[in-house]
Amino acid sequence: MLQTSWLFWAILSAIFAALTAILTKLGVSNINSDFATFIRTCVILVMVGGIAFFTKQFQSLDTISTKGLVFLVLSGLATGASWLCYFRAMSYGQASQVAPVDKLSVVMVAVFGVMFLSENLSSVNWMGVALITLGVILVAWQS
C-alpha cells in the first residue's frame, strides 16, 4: 500500500532532491557546470533506461499521442534548461542558497496549475504558497 502512495514517493523525491543538491555542489567544484550536467544526464539516461528495460516497460512510440509526445519533449527541454541553470547556480553559489531558491518551483507549480490546468487552491493553500515563498527568502538570504 505504501508503494502506491503519492506521499511516500513525494517524500522520497524530496530526500533524493536534497541529496542531489549536496552531491551536485561537491561535484561541480572543479568542473564546467555544463559538462557536469551532461555527465549527470548520461547517468540518468542509463539508470532509467535500465529500469525500463529490466521491468519490460518500454513501449512503442506510436502508442503515445502526438500531443502527449510534444508535451513530453517540451518537458524534457524544460528539465534540461532547469538542470543547466541549477548546476551553473551551484558552481557560483552556496548549496544552502541555491537549493531553496530552486524550490520556488513549488510556488510556480501552484500558480501555473491554477492558471493553465484549472486547478483550485483554497485560501489555506494560498497561505501555504505564501509561506513557502517567505521561507525561501529567509533561508536563501545571506547577511
PDB file of N, CA, C and O in Angstrom, residues 70-141:
ATOM      1  N   VAL A  70       4.591  15.654 -27.727  1.00  0.00           N
ATOM      2  CA  VAL A  70       5.043  17.059 -27.773  1.00  0.00           C
ATOM      3  C   VAL A  70       5.255  17.587 -26.362  1.00  0.00           C
ATOM      4  O   VAL A  70       6.278  18.205 -26.062  1.00  0.00           O
ATOM      5  N   PHE A  71       4.293  17.321 -25.478  1.00  0.00           N
ATOM      6  CA  PHE A  71       4.434  17.809 -24.112  1.00  0.00           C
ATOM      7  C   PHE A  71       5.588  17.132 -23.371  1.00  0.00           C
ATOM      8  O   PHE A  71       6.280  17.768 -22.568  1.00  0.00           O
ATOM      9  N   LEU A  72       5.836  15.860 -23.645  1.00  0.00           N
ATOM     10  CA  LEU A  72       6.977  15.178 -23.024  1.00  0.00           C
ATOM     11  C   LEU A  72       8.304  15.743 -23.527  1.00  0.00           C
ATOM     12  O   LEU A  72       9.251  15.915 -22.748  1.00  0.00           O
ATOM     13  N   VAL A  73       8.371  16.041 -24.832  1.00  0.00           N
ATOM     14  CA  VAL A  73       9.590  16.651 -25.382  1.00  0.00           C
ATOM     15  C   VAL A  73       9.805  18.034 -24.762  1.00  0.00           C
ATOM     16  O   VAL A  73      10.914  18.380 -24.340  1.00  0.00           O
ATOM     17  N   LEU A  74       8.738  18.828 -24.681  1.00  0.00           N
ATOM     18  CA  LEU A  74       8.851  20.154 -24.065  1.00  0.00           C
ATOM     19  C   LEU A  74       9.251  20.036 -22.588  1.00  0.00           C
ATOM     20  O   LEU A  74      10.065  20.822 -22.090  1.00  0.00           O
ATOM     21  N   SER A  75       8.700  19.041 -21.900  1.00  0.00           N
ATOM     22  CA  SER A  75       9.070  18.793 -20.507  1.00  0.00           C
ATOM     23  C   SER A  75      10.551  18.447 -20.391  1.00  0.00           C
ATOM     24  O   SER A  75      11.248  18.914 -19.485  1.00  0.00           O
ATOM     25  N   GLY A  76      11.039  17.628 -21.321  1.00  0.00           N
ATOM     26  CA  GLY A  76      12.465  17.283 -21.330  1.00  0.00           C
ATOM     27  C   GLY A  76      13.343  18.500 -21.559  1.00  0.00           C
ATOM     28  O   GLY A  76      14.380  18.664 -20.918  1.00  0.00           O
ATOM     29  N   LEU A  77      12.919  19.370 -22.480  1.00  0.00           N
ATOM     30  CA  LEU A  77      13.678  20.600 -22.728  1.00  0.00           C
ATOM     31  C   LEU A  77      13.676  21.501 -21.497  1.00  0.00           C
ATOM     32  O   LEU A  77      14.701  22.091 -21.140  1.00  0.00           O
ATOM     33  N   ALA A  78      12.522  21.600 -20.832  1.00  0.00           N
ATOM     34  CA  ALA A  78      12.442  22.405 -19.612  1.00  0.00           C
ATOM     35  C   ALA A  78      13.317  21.814 -18.508  1.00  0.00           C
ATOM     36  O   ALA A  78      14.007  22.546 -17.787  1.00  0.00           O
ATOM     37  N   THR A  79      13.318  20.492 -18.395  1.00  0.00           N
ATOM     38  CA  THR A  79      14.167  19.829 -17.404  1.00  0.00           C
ATOM     39  C   THR A  79      15.639  20.108 -17.686  1.00  0.00           C
ATOM     40  O   THR A  79      16.403  20.447 -16.779  1.00  0.00           O
ATOM     41  N   GLY A  80      16.032  19.958 -18.944  1.00  0.00           N
ATOM     42  CA  GLY A  80      17.421  20.229 -19.314  1.00  0.00           C
ATOM     43  C   GLY A  80      17.818  21.662 -19.007  1.00  0.00           C
ATOM     44  O   GLY A  80      18.892  21.924 -18.448  1.00  0.00           O
ATOM     45  N   ALA A  81      16.951  22.611 -19.346  1.00  0.00           N
ATOM     46  CA  ALA A  81      17.241  24.016 -19.053  1.00  0.00           C
ATOM     47  C   ALA A  81      17.341  24.236 -17.545  1.00  0.00           C
ATOM     48  O   ALA A  81      18.245  24.946 -17.061  1.00  0.00           O
ATOM     49  N   SER A  82      16.440  23.616 -16.796  1.00  0.00           N
ATOM     50  CA  SER A  82      16.467  23.737 -15.336  1.00  0.00           C
ATOM     51  C   SER A  82      17.774  23.185 -14.771  1.00  0.00           C
ATOM     52  O   SER A  82      18.409  23.809 -13.920  1.00  0.00           O
ATOM     53  N   TRP A  83      18.184  22.019 -15.238  1.00  0.00           N
ATOM     54  CA  TRP A  83      19.418  21.415 -14.741  1.00  0.00           C
ATOM     55  C   TRP A  83      20.637  22.267 -15.085  1.00  0.00           C
ATOM     56  O   TRP A  83      21.533  22.428 -14.257  1.00  0.00           O
ATOM     57  N   LEU A  84      20.678  22.773 -16.319  1.00  0.00           N
ATOM     58  CA  LEU A  84      21.817  23.620 -16.703  1.00  0.00           C
ATOM     59  C   LEU A  84      21.896  24.848 -15.807  1.00  0.00           C
ATOM     60  O   LEU A  84      22.980  25.215 -15.323  1.00  0.00           O
ATOM     61  N   CYS A  85      20.764  25.471 -15.567  1.00  0.00           N
ATOM     62  CA  CYS A  85      20.740  26.656 -14.702  1.00  0.00           C
ATOM     63  C   CYS A  85      21.082  26.295 -13.258  1.00  0.00           C
ATOM     64  O   CYS A  85      21.811  27.026 -12.579  1.00  0.00           O
ATOM     65  N   TYR A  86      20.571  25.170 -12.782  1.00  0.00           N
ATOM     66  CA  TYR A  86      20.824  24.714 -11.416  1.00  0.00           C
ATOM     67  C   TYR A  86      22.311  24.442 -11.201  1.00  0.00           C
ATOM     68  O   TYR A  86      22.897  24.886 -10.208  1.00  0.00           O
ATOM     69  N   PHE A  87      22.920  23.730 -12.125  1.00  0.00           N
ATOM     70  CA  PHE A  87      24.347  23.415 -11.995  1.00  0.00           C
ATOM     71  C   PHE A  87      25.188  24.688 -12.078  1.00  0.00           C
ATOM     72  O   PHE A  87      26.173  24.833 -11.357  1.00  0.00           O
ATOM     73  N   ARG A  88      24.798  25.607 -12.953  1.00  0.00           N
ATOM     74  CA  ARG A  88      25.516  26.875 -13.059  1.00  0.00           C
ATOM     75  C   ARG A  88      25.400  27.643 -11.740  1.00  0.00           C
ATOM     76  O   ARG A  88      26.379  28.167 -11.220  1.00  0.00           O
ATOM     77  N   ALA A  89      24.190  27.707 -11.193  1.00  0.00           N
ATOM     78  CA  ALA A  89      23.986  28.398  -9.913  1.00  0.00           C
ATOM     79  C   ALA A  89      24.799  27.737  -8.803  1.00  0.00           C
ATOM     80  O   ALA A  89      25.414  28.433  -7.981  1.00  0.00           O
ATOM     81  N   MET A  90      24.842  26.411  -8.795  1.00  0.00           N
ATOM     82  CA  MET A  90      25.619  25.697  -7.774  1.00  0.00           C
ATOM     83  C   MET A  90      27.112  25.979  -7.902  1.00  0.00           C
ATOM     84  O   MET A  90      27.823  26.015  -6.907  1.00  0.00           O
ATOM     85  N   SER A  91      27.573  26.183  -9.138  1.00  0.00           N
ATOM     86  CA  SER A  91      29.002  26.453  -9.314  1.00  0.00           C
ATOM     87  C   SER A  91      29.379  27.841  -8.804  1.00  0.00           C
ATOM     88  O   SER A  91      30.529  28.086  -8.476  1.00  0.00           O
ATOM     89  N   TYR A  92      28.396  28.750  -8.715  1.00  0.00           N
ATOM     90  CA  TYR A  92      28.664  30.109  -8.252  1.00  0.00           C
ATOM     91  C   TYR A  92      28.246  30.352  -6.802  1.00  0.00           C
ATOM     92  O   TYR A  92      28.832  31.189  -6.123  1.00  0.00           O
ATOM     93  N   GLY A  93      27.202  29.681  -6.346  1.00  0.00           N
ATOM     94  CA  GLY A  93      26.644  29.982  -5.030  1.00  0.00           C
ATOM     95  C   GLY A  93      26.753  28.827  -4.065  1.00  0.00           C
ATOM     96  O   GLY A  93      27.217  27.744  -4.403  1.00  0.00           O
ATOM     97  N   GLN A  94      26.286  29.077  -2.860  1.00  0.00           N
ATOM     98  CA  GLN A  94      26.276  28.050  -1.824  1.00  0.00           C
ATOM     99  C   GLN A  94      25.032  27.175  -1.994  1.00  0.00           C
ATOM    100  O   GLN A  94      23.961  27.664  -2.360  1.00  0.00           O
ATOM    101  N   ALA A  95      25.185  25.895  -1.684  1.00  0.00           N
ATOM    102  CA  ALA A  95      24.053  24.973  -1.785  1.00  0.00           C
ATOM    103  C   ALA A  95      22.893  25.451  -0.913  1.00  0.00           C
ATOM    104  O   ALA A  95      21.724  25.333  -1.291  1.00  0.00           O
ATOM    105  N   SER A  96      23.212  26.024   0.242  1.00  0.00           N
ATOM    106  CA  SER A  96      22.172  26.490   1.161  1.00  0.00           C
ATOM    107  C   SER A  96      21.428  27.712   0.630  1.00  0.00           C
ATOM    108  O   SER A  96      20.376  28.065   1.157  1.00  0.00           O
ATOM    109  N   GLN A  97      21.964  28.349  -0.403  1.00  0.00           N
ATOM    110  CA  GLN A  97      21.269  29.462  -1.049  1.00  0.00           C
ATOM    111  C   GLN A  97      20.550  28.988  -2.313  1.00  0.00           C
ATOM    112  O   GLN A  97      19.393  29.338  -2.548  1.00  0.00           O
ATOM    113  N   VAL A  98      21.255  28.234  -3.128  1.00  0.00           N
ATOM    114  CA  VAL A  98      20.723  27.832  -4.431  1.00  0.00           C
ATOM    115  C   VAL A  98      19.517  26.904  -4.289  1.00  0.00           C
ATOM    116  O   VAL A  98      18.478  27.121  -4.926  1.00  0.00           O
ATOM    117  N   ALA A  99      19.628  25.881  -3.465  1.00  0.00           N
ATOM    118  CA  ALA A  99      18.551  24.888  -3.356  1.00  0.00           C
ATOM    119  C   ALA A  99      17.221  25.503  -2.904  1.00  0.00           C
ATOM    120  O   ALA A  99      16.183  25.193  -3.497  1.00  0.00           O
ATOM    121  N   PRO A 100      17.218  26.372  -1.895  1.00  0.00           N
ATOM    122  CA  PRO A 100      15.919  26.963  -1.525  1.00  0.00           C
ATOM    123  C   PRO A 100      15.304  27.800  -2.648  1.00  0.00           C
ATOM    124  O   PRO A 100      14.097  27.731  -2.869  1.00  0.00           O
ATOM    125  N   VAL A 101      16.116  28.582  -3.346  1.00  0.00           N
ATOM    126  CA  VAL A 101      15.576  29.388  -4.440  1.00  0.00           C
ATOM    127  C   VAL A 101      15.035  28.477  -5.537  1.00  0.00           C
ATOM    128  O   VAL A 101      13.969  28.744  -6.113  1.00  0.00           O
ATOM    129  N   ASP A 102      15.732  27.377  -5.803  1.00  0.00           N
ATOM    130  CA  ASP A 102      15.253  26.397  -6.775  1.00  0.00           C
ATOM    131  C   ASP A 102      13.874  25.874  -6.381  1.00  0.00           C
ATOM    132  O   ASP A 102      13.048  25.569  -7.240  1.00  0.00           O
ATOM    133  N   LYS A 103      13.613  25.797  -5.099  1.00  0.00           N
ATOM    134  CA  LYS A 103      12.324  25.279  -4.622  1.00  0.00           C
ATOM    135  C   LYS A 103      11.195  26.290  -4.795  1.00  0.00           C
ATOM    136  O   LYS A 103      10.042  25.977  -4.498  1.00  0.00           O
ATOM    137  N   LEU A 104      11.498  27.474  -5.288  1.00  0.00           N
ATOM    138  CA  LEU A 104      10.411  28.370  -5.687  1.00  0.00           C
ATOM    139  C   LEU A 104       9.581  27.728  -6.792  1.00  0.00           C
ATOM    140  O   LEU A 104       8.468  28.158  -7.065  1.00  0.00           O
ATOM    141  N   SER A 105      10.123  26.659  -7.387  1.00  0.00           N
ATOM    142  CA  SER A 105       9.352  25.916  -8.384  1.00  0.00           C
ATOM    143  C   SER A 105       8.058  25.395  -7.777  1.00  0.00           C
ATOM    144  O   SER A 105       7.046  25.296  -8.477  1.00  0.00           O
ATOM    145  N   VAL A 106       8.053  25.109  -6.482  1.00  0.00           N
ATOM    146  CA  VAL A 106       6.838  24.647  -5.811  1.00  0.00           C
ATOM    147  C   VAL A 106       5.766  25.728  -5.898  1.00  0.00           C
ATOM    148  O   VAL A 106       4.607  25.457  -6.214  1.00  0.00           O
ATOM    149  N   VAL A 107       6.171  26.959  -5.646  1.00  0.00           N
ATOM    150  CA  VAL A 107       5.249  28.089  -5.722  1.00  0.00           C
ATOM    151  C   VAL A 107       4.767  28.266  -7.160  1.00  0.00           C
ATOM    152  O   VAL A 107       3.573  28.463  -7.419  1.00  0.00           O
ATOM    153  N   MET A 108       5.706  28.180  -8.094  1.00  0.00           N
ATOM    154  CA  MET A 108       5.358  28.376  -9.501  1.00  0.00           C
ATOM    155  C   MET A 108       4.434  27.277 -10.014  1.00  0.00           C
ATOM    156  O   MET A 108       3.523  27.551 -10.806  1.00  0.00           O
ATOM    157  N   VAL A 109       4.618  26.053  -9.549  1.00  0.00           N
ATOM    158  CA  VAL A 109       3.725  24.964  -9.948  1.00  0.00           C
ATOM    159  C   VAL A 109       2.304  25.253  -9.459  1.00  0.00           C
ATOM    160  O   VAL A 109       1.334  25.040 -10.196  1.00  0.00           O
ATOM    161  N   ALA A 110       2.189  25.744  -8.241  1.00  0.00           N
ATOM    162  CA  ALA A 110       0.852  26.071  -7.717  1.00  0.00           C
ATOM    163  C   ALA A 110       0.194  27.155  -8.574  1.00  0.00           C
ATOM    164  O   ALA A 110      -0.963  27.020  -8.976  1.00  0.00           O
ATOM    165  N   VAL A 111       0.945  28.207  -8.875  1.00  0.00           N
ATOM    166  CA  VAL A 111       0.395  29.312  -9.673  1.00  0.00           C
ATOM    167  C   VAL A 111       0.077  28.844 -11.094  1.00  0.00           C
ATOM    168  O   VAL A 111      -1.009  29.110 -11.622  1.00  0.00           O
ATOM    169  N   PHE A 112       1.009  28.125 -11.722  1.00  0.00           N
ATOM    170  CA  PHE A 112       0.780  27.643 -13.083  1.00  0.00           C
ATOM    171  C   PHE A 112      -0.358  26.622 -13.120  1.00  0.00           C
ATOM    172  O   PHE A 112      -1.097  26.547 -14.105  1.00  0.00           O
ATOM    173  N   GLY A 113      -0.471  25.796 -12.074  1.00  0.00           N
ATOM    174  CA  GLY A 113      -1.567  24.826 -12.010  1.00  0.00           C
ATOM    175  C   GLY A 113      -2.919  25.506 -12.033  1.00  0.00           C
ATOM    176  O   GLY A 113      -3.853  25.048 -12.694  1.00  0.00           O
ATOM    177  N   VAL A 114      -3.018  26.614 -11.311  1.00  0.00           N
ATOM    178  CA  VAL A 114      -4.260  27.387 -11.313  1.00  0.00           C
ATOM    179  C   VAL A 114      -4.481  28.030 -12.680  1.00  0.00           C
ATOM    180  O   VAL A 114      -5.576  27.979 -13.239  1.00  0.00           O
ATOM    181  N   MET A 115      -3.418  28.621 -13.234  1.00  0.00           N
ATOM    182  CA  MET A 115      -3.535  29.351 -14.491  1.00  0.00           C
ATOM    183  C   MET A 115      -3.795  28.454 -15.694  1.00  0.00           C
ATOM    184  O   MET A 115      -4.626  28.771 -16.545  1.00  0.00           O
ATOM    185  N   PHE A 116      -3.079  27.336 -15.790  1.00  0.00           N
ATOM    186  CA  PHE A 116      -3.098  26.536 -17.013  1.00  0.00           C
ATOM    187  C   PHE A 116      -3.833  25.206 -16.902  1.00  0.00           C
ATOM    188  O   PHE A 116      -4.209  24.621 -17.911  1.00  0.00           O
ATOM    189  N   LEU A 117      -4.009  24.702 -15.681  1.00  0.00           N
ATOM    190  CA  LEU A 117      -4.651  23.398 -15.512  1.00  0.00           C
ATOM    191  C   LEU A 117      -5.998  23.496 -14.814  1.00  0.00           C
ATOM    192  O   LEU A 117      -6.595  22.476 -14.482  1.00  0.00           O
ATOM    193  N   SER A 118      -6.432  24.721 -14.560  1.00  0.00           N
ATOM    194  CA  SER A 118      -7.719  24.975 -13.896  1.00  0.00           C
ATOM    195  C   SER A 118      -7.818  24.307 -12.529  1.00  0.00           C
ATOM    196  O   SER A 118      -8.902  23.889 -12.101  1.00  0.00           O
ATOM    197  N   GLU A 119      -6.689  24.186 -11.857  1.00  0.00           N
ATOM    198  CA  GLU A 119      -6.708  23.641 -10.506  1.00  0.00           C
ATOM    199  C   GLU A 119      -7.192  24.720  -9.538  1.00  0.00           C
ATOM    200  O   GLU A 119      -7.058  25.912  -9.810  1.00  0.00           O
ATOM    201  N   ASN A 120      -7.758  24.294  -8.433  1.00  0.00           N
ATOM    202  CA  ASN A 120      -8.284  25.228  -7.441  1.00  0.00           C
ATOM    203  C   ASN A 120      -7.485  25.119  -6.155  1.00  0.00           C
ATOM    204  O   ASN A 120      -7.226  24.007  -5.673  1.00  0.00           O
ATOM    205  N   LEU A 121      -7.106  26.259  -5.610  1.00  0.00           N
ATOM    206  CA  LEU A 121      -6.434  26.291  -4.318  1.00  0.00           C
ATOM    207  C   LEU A 121      -7.315  27.061  -3.341  1.00  0.00           C
ATOM    208  O   LEU A 121      -7.863  28.107  -3.683  1.00  0.00           O
ATOM    209  N   SER A 122      -7.415  26.517  -2.141  1.00  0.00           N
ATOM    210  CA  SER A 122      -8.191  27.194  -1.106  1.00  0.00           C
ATOM    211  C   SER A 122      -7.359  28.329  -0.516  1.00  0.00           C
ATOM    212  O   SER A 122      -6.163  28.460  -0.804  1.00  0.00           O
ATOM    213  N   SER A 123      -7.980  29.123   0.331  1.00  0.00           N
ATOM    214  CA  SER A 123      -7.229  30.205   0.968  1.00  0.00           C
ATOM    215  C   SER A 123      -6.112  29.647   1.850  1.00  0.00           C
ATOM    216  O   SER A 123      -5.037  30.242   1.952  1.00  0.00           O
ATOM    217  N   VAL A 124      -6.347  28.492   2.453  1.00  0.00           N
ATOM    218  CA  VAL A 124      -5.291  27.845   3.252  1.00  0.00           C
ATOM    219  C   VAL A 124      -4.137  27.429   2.340  1.00  0.00           C
ATOM    220  O   VAL A 124      -2.960  27.601   2.692  1.00  0.00           O
ATOM    221  N   ASN A 125      -4.450  26.894   1.146  1.00  0.00           N
ATOM    222  CA  ASN A 125      -3.407  26.528   0.182  1.00  0.00           C
ATOM    223  C   ASN A 125      -2.600  27.745  -0.234  1.00  0.00           C
ATOM    224  O   ASN A 125      -1.364  27.686  -0.309  1.00  0.00           O
ATOM    225  N   TRP A 126      -3.281  28.859  -0.512  1.00  0.00           N
ATOM    226  CA  TRP A 126      -2.575  30.082  -0.913  1.00  0.00           C
ATOM    227  C   TRP A 126      -1.690  30.600   0.224  1.00  0.00           C
ATOM    228  O   TRP A 126      -0.606  31.119  -0.012  1.00  0.00           O
ATOM    229  N   MET A 127      -2.159  30.423   1.479  1.00  0.00           N
ATOM    230  CA  MET A 127      -1.328  30.813   2.615  1.00  0.00           C
ATOM    231  C   MET A 127      -0.063  29.965   2.642  1.00  0.00           C
ATOM    232  O   MET A 127       1.033  30.463   2.902  1.00  0.00           O
ATOM    233  N   GLY A 128      -0.210  28.683   2.353  1.00  0.00           N
ATOM    234  CA  GLY A 128       0.963  27.802   2.280  1.00  0.00           C
ATOM    235  C   GLY A 128       1.929  28.240   1.200  1.00  0.00           C
ATOM    236  O   GLY A 128       3.148  28.254   1.404  1.00  0.00           O
ATOM    237  N   VAL A 129       1.403  28.612   0.040  1.00  0.00           N
ATOM    238  CA  VAL A 129       2.243  29.100  -1.059  1.00  0.00           C
ATOM    239  C   VAL A 129       2.994  30.355  -0.617  1.00  0.00           C
ATOM    240  O   VAL A 129       4.206  30.493  -0.859  1.00  0.00           O
ATOM    241  N   ALA A 130       2.307  31.256   0.061  1.00  0.00           N
ATOM    242  CA  ALA A 130       2.943  32.485   0.551  1.00  0.00           C
ATOM    243  C   ALA A 130       4.020  32.162   1.588  1.00  0.00           C
ATOM    244  O   ALA A 130       5.108  32.763   1.567  1.00  0.00           O
ATOM    245  N   LEU A 131       3.735  31.207   2.470  1.00  0.00           N
ATOM    246  CA  LEU A 131       4.724  30.832   3.490  1.00  0.00           C
ATOM    247  C   LEU A 131       5.950  30.156   2.868  1.00  0.00           C
ATOM    248  O   LEU A 131       7.074  30.370   3.330  1.00  0.00           O
ATOM    249  N   ILE A 132       5.721  29.342   1.851  1.00  0.00           N
ATOM    250  CA  ILE A 132       6.860  28.735   1.150  1.00  0.00           C
ATOM    251  C   ILE A 132       7.727  29.829   0.554  1.00  0.00           C
ATOM    252  O   ILE A 132       8.959  29.799   0.674  1.00  0.00           O
ATOM    253  N   THR A 133       7.086  30.810  -0.079  1.00  0.00           N
ATOM    254  CA  THR A 133       7.832  31.922  -0.670  1.00  0.00           C
ATOM    255  C   THR A 133       8.632  32.650   0.402  1.00  0.00           C
ATOM    256  O   THR A 133       9.823  32.931   0.215  1.00  0.00           O
ATOM    257  N   LEU A 134       7.997  32.958   1.520  1.00  0.00           N
ATOM    258  CA  LEU A 134       8.695  33.629   2.620  1.00  0.00           C
ATOM    259  C   LEU A 134       9.833  32.763   3.141  1.00  0.00           C
ATOM    260  O   LEU A 134      10.937  33.256   3.402  1.00  0.00           O
ATOM    261  N   GLY A 135       9.577  31.471   3.279  1.00  0.00           N
ATOM    262  CA  GLY A 135      10.621  30.546   3.741  1.00  0.00           C
ATOM    263  C   GLY A 135      11.822  30.518   2.819  1.00  0.00           C
ATOM    264  O   GLY A 135      12.968  30.519   3.271  1.00  0.00           O
ATOM    265  N   VAL A 136      11.575  30.500   1.515  1.00  0.00           N
ATOM    266  CA  VAL A 136      12.668  30.519   0.538  1.00  0.00           C
ATOM    267  C   VAL A 136      13.514  31.778   0.732  1.00  0.00           C
ATOM    268  O   VAL A 136      14.748  31.722   0.766  1.00  0.00           O
ATOM    269  N   ILE A 137      12.843  32.915   0.881  1.00  0.00           N
ATOM    270  CA  ILE A 137      13.556  34.175   1.061  1.00  0.00           C
ATOM    271  C   ILE A 137      14.386  34.132   2.330  1.00  0.00           C
ATOM    272  O   ILE A 137      15.583  34.502   2.326  1.00  0.00           O
ATOM    273  N   LEU A 138      13.803  33.666   3.424  1.00  0.00           N
ATOM    274  CA  LEU A 138      14.521  33.643   4.701  1.00  0.00           C
ATOM    275  C   LEU A 138      15.702  32.675   4.709  1.00  0.00           C
ATOM    276  O   LEU A 138      16.748  32.970   5.270  1.00  0.00           O
ATOM    277  N   VAL A 139      15.523  31.516   4.068  1.00  0.00           N
ATOM    278  CA  VAL A 139      16.617  30.532   4.048  1.00  0.00           C
ATOM    279  C   VAL A 139      17.733  30.963   3.101  1.00  0.00           C
ATOM    280  O   VAL A 139      18.909  30.793   3.404  1.00  0.00           O
ATOM    281  N   ALA A 140      17.374  31.556   1.983  1.00  0.00           N
ATOM    282  CA  ALA A 140      18.381  31.928   0.979  1.00  0.00           C
ATOM    283  C   ALA A 140      19.101  33.221   1.312  1.00  0.00           C
ATOM    284  O   ALA A 140      20.200  33.459   0.817  1.00  0.00           O
ATOM    285  N   TRP A 141      18.502  34.042   2.136  1.00  0.00           N
ATOM    286  CA  TRP A 141      19.072  35.352   2.478  1.00  0.00           C
ATOM    287  C   TRP A 141      20.331  35.180   3.320  1.00  0.00           C
ATOM    288  O   TRP A 141      20.281  34.632   4.408  1.00  0.00           O
TER     289      TRP A 141
END
